[in-house]
Amino acid sequence: MGATIDALRELQSIELQIVDIQKQMGRKARVVAAQEKKLDGLRKQIATAEAESTRVQMDLDAADVDLKARQSSIQKLREHLNSVKTNKEYAAVLAQLNNEKADTTRIETRAMELMGDVETRKGAIQELRDAESREAGRLDELNDQAQQTEKSYSGHLDALLEKREGAAGRLENTTVTQFTRLSERYDGEAMAQLERTHPRRDEYICTGCYLSLSAEVANSLMTRDEVVTCKNCGRILYYEKE
């Protein structure tokens, strides 16, 4: 191999290390993002549950006001019943009193149901808040882990980037651009080895995509220091002498 391929091989080695570090930091970031999404969803649940609980409490408050008004009405009707002078008037007031009592019983039943509903919702909201507290704590832990990972790799990553710049400086700009594009496409695997598949025949493959390659391609790699790419996957090929 010549200077160009040697520089590309060195660049490939550095690039793979950089990509590996970036993947590890990326995984941590994705875990944090997923936890943030989970916590956000939980907080939306709490907001919805609290809004529903408020609505039920308002219904209960309205029922209490209605009950007090009807109880006052019943008391007045009872007092009126004692002062009526005719049977007809007595029957009319009694019927009205019985209706008020029936309505009061119905409202009392509804109020009891609402009270139970309010208590159940309060319990459910408290469970959600407890879960929110746990998940918020988990998010803090994950953020700390992500920051520690980034911190631990920071110096090494800076050194690799500096080495990458040095290796790239030994290559033509067009070659570096080509390498970078392939690296982005293949997660750092911009290069692939040309491999001979049979010891007695001129049969070769690209180890990146396993496409068969011609003897002419192999001959170019073995005799010239130039960038040769796989016609299928586009990776830059190199040949490892046996």
CSV table of C-alpha atoms in Angstrom, one decimal:
chain,number,residue,atom,x,y,z
A,1,MET,CA,0.0,0.0,0.0
A,2,GLY,CA,1.1,3.6,-0.7
A,3,ALA,CA,0.9,6.8,1.3
A,4,THR,CA,-2.7,7.5,0.2
A,5,ILE,CA,-4.1,4.2,1.3
A,6,ASP,CA,-2.0,4.2,4.4
A,7,ALA,CA,-3.4,7.6,5.4
A,8,LEU,CA,-6.9,6.4,4.6
A,9,ARG,CA,-6.4,3.3,6.7
A,10,GLU,CA,-5.3,5.4,9.6
A,11,LEU,CA,-8.2,7.8,9.1
A,12,GLN,CA,-10.5,4.8,9.0
A,13,SER,CA,-9.1,3.5,12.4
A,14,ILE,CA,-9.5,6.9,14.0
A,15,GLU,CA,-13.0,7.4,12.5
A,16,LEU,CA,-14.3,4.1,13.9
A,17,GLN,CA,-13.1,5.1,17.4
A,18,ILE,CA,-14.9,8.4,17.0
A,19,VAL,CA,-18.1,6.8,15.8
A,20,ASP,CA,-18.0,4.3,18.6
A,21,ILE,CA,-17.7,7.1,21.2
A,22,GLN,CA,-20.4,9.1,19.5
A,23,LYS,CA,-22.7,6.0,19.4
A,24,GLN,CA,-22.2,5.5,23.2
A,25,MET,CA,-23.0,9.1,23.9
A,26,GLY,CA,-25.9,9.0,21.5
A,27,ARG,CA,-27.4,6.0,23.3
A,28,LYS,CA,-27.2,7.8,26.6
A,29,ALA,CA,-28.9,10.9,25.0
A,30,ARG,CA,-31.7,8.7,23.5
A,31,VAL,CA,-32.3,7.1,26.9
A,32,VAL,CA,-32.5,10.6,28.5
A,33,ALA,CA,-34.9,11.7,25.7
A,34,ALA,CA,-37.1,8.7,26.2
A,35,GLN,CA,-37.3,9.3,29.9
A,36,GLU,CA,-38.1,13.0,29.3
A,37,LYS,CA,-40.9,11.9,27.0
A,38,LYS,CA,-42.2,9.4,29.6
A,39,LEU,CA,-42.1,12.0,32.3
A,40,ASP,CA,-43.9,14.5,30.1
A,41,GLY,CA,-46.6,12.0,29.4
A,42,LEU,CA,-47.0,11.4,33.1
A,43,ARG,CA,-47.4,15.1,33.8
A,44,LYS,CA,-50.0,15.4,31.1
A,45,GLN,CA,-51.9,12.5,32.8
A,46,ILE,CA,-51.7,14.4,36.1
A,47,ALA,CA,-53.0,17.6,34.5
A,48,THR,CA,-55.9,15.7,32.9
A,49,ALA,CA,-56.7,13.9,36.1
A,50,GLU,CA,-56.6,17.1,38.1
A,51,ALA,CA,-58.9,18.8,35.7
A,52,GLU,CA,-61.4,16.0,35.9
A,53,SER,CA,-61.1,15.9,39.7
A,54,THR,CA,-61.8,19.7,39.8
A,55,ARG,CA,-64.9,19.2,37.5
A,56,VAL,CA,-66.3,16.4,39.8
A,57,GLN,CA,-65.6,18.6,42.9
A,58,MET,CA,-67.5,21.4,41.3
A,59,ASP,CA,-70.4,19.0,40.7
A,60,LEU,CA,-70.2,18.0,44.4
A,61,ASP,CA,-70.2,21.6,45.5
A,62,ALA,CA,-73.2,22.4,43.4
A,63,ALA,CA,-75.0,19.3,44.8
A,64,ASP,CA,-74.2,20.6,48.4
A,65,VAL,CA,-75.6,24.0,47.6
A,66,ASP,CA,-78.8,22.4,46.1
A,67,LEU,CA,-79.2,20.2,49.1
A,68,LYS,CA,-79.0,23.1,51.5
A,69,ALA,CA,-81.6,25.0,49.5
A,70,ARG,CA,-83.9,22.0,49.4
A,71,GLN,CA,-83.5,21.3,53.1
A,72,SER,CA,-84.4,25.0,53.8
A,73,SER,CA,-87.4,24.6,51.5
A,74,ILE,CA,-88.5,21.4,53.3
A,75,GLN,CA,-88.3,23.2,56.7
A,76,LYS,CA,-90.5,26.0,55.4
A,77,LEU,CA,-93.0,23.6,53.9
A,78,ARG,CA,-93.2,21.8,57.2
A,79,GLU,CA,-93.9,25.0,59.0
A,80,HIS,CA,-96.5,25.9,56.3
A,81,LEU,CA,-98.1,22.5,56.7
A,82,ASN,CA,-98.9,23.3,60.3
A,83,SER,CA,-100.6,26.5,59.5
A,84,VAL,CA,-102.9,25.4,56.6
A,85,LYS,CA,-106.6,25.6,57.2
A,86,THR,CA,-108.2,23.4,54.5
A,87,ASN,CA,-107.7,19.8,53.4
A,88,LYS,CA,-107.1,20.8,49.8
A,89,GLU,CA,-104.3,23.2,50.8
A,90,TYR,CA,-102.9,20.6,53.2
A,91,ALA,CA,-102.8,18.0,50.4
A,92,ALA,CA,-101.1,20.4,48.0
A,93,VAL,CA,-98.4,21.4,50.5
A,94,LEU,CA,-97.9,17.8,51.6
A,95,ALA,CA,-97.4,16.8,47.9
A,96,GLN,CA,-94.9,19.5,47.4
A,97,LEU,CA,-93.1,18.5,50.6
A,98,ASN,CA,-92.9,14.9,49.5
A,99,ASN,CA,-91.5,15.9,46.1
A,100,GLU,CA,-88.9,18.0,47.8
A,101,LYS,CA,-88.0,15.0,50.1
A,102,ALA,CA,-87.7,12.7,47.1
A,103,ASP,CA,-85.5,15.2,45.2
A,104,THR,CA,-83.4,15.6,48.3
A,105,THR,CA,-82.9,11.9,48.6
A,106,ARG,CA,-81.9,11.7,45.0
A,107,ILE,CA,-79.4,14.5,45.3
A,108,GLU,CA,-78.0,13.1,48.6
A,109,THR,CA,-77.4,9.8,46.8
A,110,ARG,CA,-75.7,11.6,43.9
A,111,ALA,CA,-73.6,13.7,46.4
A,112,MET,CA,-72.4,10.5,48.1
A,113,GLU,CA,-71.4,9.1,44.7
A,114,LEU,CA,-69.6,12.3,43.9
A,115,MET,CA,-67.8,12.2,47.2
A,116,GLY,CA,-66.6,8.7,46.6
A,117,ASP,CA,-65.5,9.7,43.1
A,118,VAL,CA,-63.6,12.7,44.4
A,119,GLU,CA,-61.8,10.5,47.0
A,120,THR,CA,-61.0,7.9,44.3
A,121,ARG,CA,-59.6,10.5,42.0
A,122,LYS,CA,-57.5,12.1,44.8
A,123,GLY,CA,-55.9,8.7,45.4
A,124,ALA,CA,-55.2,8.1,41.7
A,125,ILE,CA,-53.7,11.6,41.4
A,126,GLN,CA,-51.5,10.9,44.4
A,127,GLU,CA,-50.3,7.7,42.8
A,128,LEU,CA,-49.5,9.6,39.6
A,129,ARG,CA,-47.6,12.2,41.6
A,130,ASP,CA,-45.6,9.5,43.4
A,131,ALA,CA,-44.8,8.0,40.0
A,132,GLU,CA,-43.8,11.4,38.7
A,133,SER,CA,-41.4,11.9,41.6
A,134,ARG,CA,-39.8,8.5,40.9
A,135,GLU,CA,-39.5,9.1,37.2
A,136,ALA,CA,-38.1,12.7,37.8
A,137,GLY,CA,-35.5,11.1,40.0
A,138,ARG,CA,-34.7,8.5,37.3
A,139,LEU,CA,-34.3,11.3,34.8
A,140,ASP,CA,-31.9,13.1,37.1
A,141,GLU,CA,-29.9,9.8,37.3
A,142,LEU,CA,-29.9,9.3,33.6
A,143,ASN,CA,-28.8,12.9,33.0
A,144,ASP,CA,-25.9,12.5,35.4
A,145,GLN,CA,-24.9,9.3,33.7
A,146,ALA,CA,-25.0,11.0,30.3
A,147,GLN,CA,-22.9,13.9,31.6
A,148,GLN,CA,-20.4,11.5,33.2
A,149,THR,CA,-20.1,9.5,29.9
A,150,GLU,CA,-19.6,12.7,27.9
A,151,LYS,CA,-17.0,14.0,30.5
A,152,SER,CA,-15.1,10.7,30.5
A,153,TYR,CA,-14.8,10.6,26.7
A,154,SER,CA,-14.2,14.3,26.3
A,155,GLY,CA,-10.4,14.3,26.4
A,156,HIS,CA,-10.1,11.1,24.3
A,157,LEU,CA,-12.6,12.4,21.7
A,158,ASP,CA,-10.7,15.7,21.4
A,159,ALA,CA,-7.4,13.8,20.9
A,160,LEU,CA,-9.0,11.6,18.3
A,161,LEU,CA,-10.4,14.6,16.4
A,162,GLU,CA,-7.0,16.1,16.4
A,163,LYS,CA,-5.5,12.9,15.1
A,164,ARG,CA,-8.2,12.7,12.5
A,165,GLU,CA,-7.4,16.2,11.3
A,166,GLY,CA,-3.7,15.2,11.0
A,167,ALA,CA,-4.5,12.1,9.0
A,168,ALA,CA,-6.9,14.0,6.8
A,169,GLY,CA,-4.2,16.6,6.2
A,170,ARG,CA,-2.1,14.0,4.3
A,171,LEU,CA,-4.9,13.5,1.8
A,172,GLU,CA,-6.4,15.5,-1.0
A,173,ASN,CA,-9.5,17.5,-0.1
A,174,THR,CA,-11.6,15.6,-2.6
A,175,THR,CA,-10.5,12.3,-1.0
A,176,VAL,CA,-11.3,13.5,2.5
A,177,THR,CA,-14.8,14.7,1.3
A,178,GLN,CA,-15.4,11.3,-0.3
A,179,PHE,CA,-14.3,9.5,2.8
A,180,THR,CA,-16.4,11.7,5.1
A,181,ARG,CA,-19.5,11.1,2.9
A,182,LEU,CA,-19.0,7.3,3.0
A,183,SER,CA,-18.3,7.4,6.8
A,184,GLU,CA,-21.6,9.1,7.4
A,185,ARG,CA,-23.4,6.6,5.2
A,186,TYR,CA,-21.8,3.5,6.8
A,187,ASP,CA,-21.3,4.6,10.4
A,188,GLY,CA,-17.5,5.0,10.0
A,189,GLU,CA,-17.0,2.0,7.7
A,190,ALA,CA,-15.9,4.1,4.8
A,191,MET,CA,-13.4,1.4,3.7
A,192,ALA,CA,-13.6,-2.3,2.9
A,193,GLN,CA,-11.0,-4.9,2.3
A,194,LEU,CA,-10.7,-6.6,-1.1
A,195,GLU,CA,-10.6,-10.3,-0.3
A,196,ARG,CA,-9.4,-13.2,-2.5
A,197,THR,CA,-12.0,-16.0,-2.3
A,198,HIS,CA,-10.0,-18.7,-3.9
A,199,PRO,CA,-6.2,-19.3,-3.6
A,200,ARG,CA,-5.7,-20.5,-7.2
A,201,ARG,CA,-8.2,-18.3,-9.0
A,202,ASP,CA,-8.4,-14.5,-9.5
A,203,GLU,CA,-11.7,-14.2,-7.7
A,204,TYR,CA,-12.2,-11.3,-5.3
A,205,ILE,CA,-15.0,-9.8,-3.2
A,206,CYS,CA,-15.7,-6.5,-1.4
A,207,THR,CA,-16.0,-7.4,2.3
A,208,GLY,CA,-18.3,-4.5,2.8
A,209,CYS,CA,-21.1,-5.7,0.5
A,210,TYR,CA,-19.7,-9.1,-0.7
A,211,LEU,CA,-20.0,-8.2,-4.4
A,212,SER,CA,-17.6,-10.0,-6.7
A,213,LEU,CA,-14.8,-7.8,-7.9
A,214,SER,CA,-12.7,-8.2,-11.1
A,215,ALA,CA,-9.0,-9.1,-11.3
A,216,GLU,CA,-8.5,-5.6,-12.8
A,217,VAL,CA,-9.8,-3.9,-9.6
A,218,ALA,CA,-7.5,-6.2,-7.6
A,219,ASN,CA,-4.5,-5.4,-9.8
A,220,SER,CA,-5.1,-1.6,-9.4
A,221,LEU,CA,-5.1,-1.9,-5.7
A,222,MET,CA,-2.0,-4.1,-5.7
A,223,THR,CA,0.0,-1.9,-8.1
A,224,ARG,CA,-1.1,1.7,-7.7
A,225,ASP,CA,-1.6,4.0,-4.7
A,226,GLU,CA,-5.0,5.4,-5.7
A,227,VAL,CA,-8.5,5.5,-4.5
A,228,VAL,CA,-10.5,2.6,-5.9
A,229,THR,CA,-14.1,2.1,-4.8
A,230,CYS,CA,-16.5,-0.8,-4.9
A,231,LYS,CA,-19.0,-0.4,-7.8
A,232,ASN,CA,-21.8,-1.6,-5.6
A,233,CYS,CA,-21.5,0.0,-2.2
A,234,GLY,CA,-19.1,2.7,-3.0
A,235,ARG,CA,-16.7,2.0,-0.2
A,236,ILE,CA,-13.0,2.7,-0.7
A,237,LEU,CA,-11.2,-0.6,-1.2
A,238,TYR,CA,-7.8,-1.7,0.2
A,239,TYR,CA,-5.9,-4.9,-0.2
A,240,GLU,CA,-4.1,-6.6,2.7
A,241,LYS,CA,-1.0,-8.4,1.5
A,242,GLU,CA,-0.9,-12.1,2.6
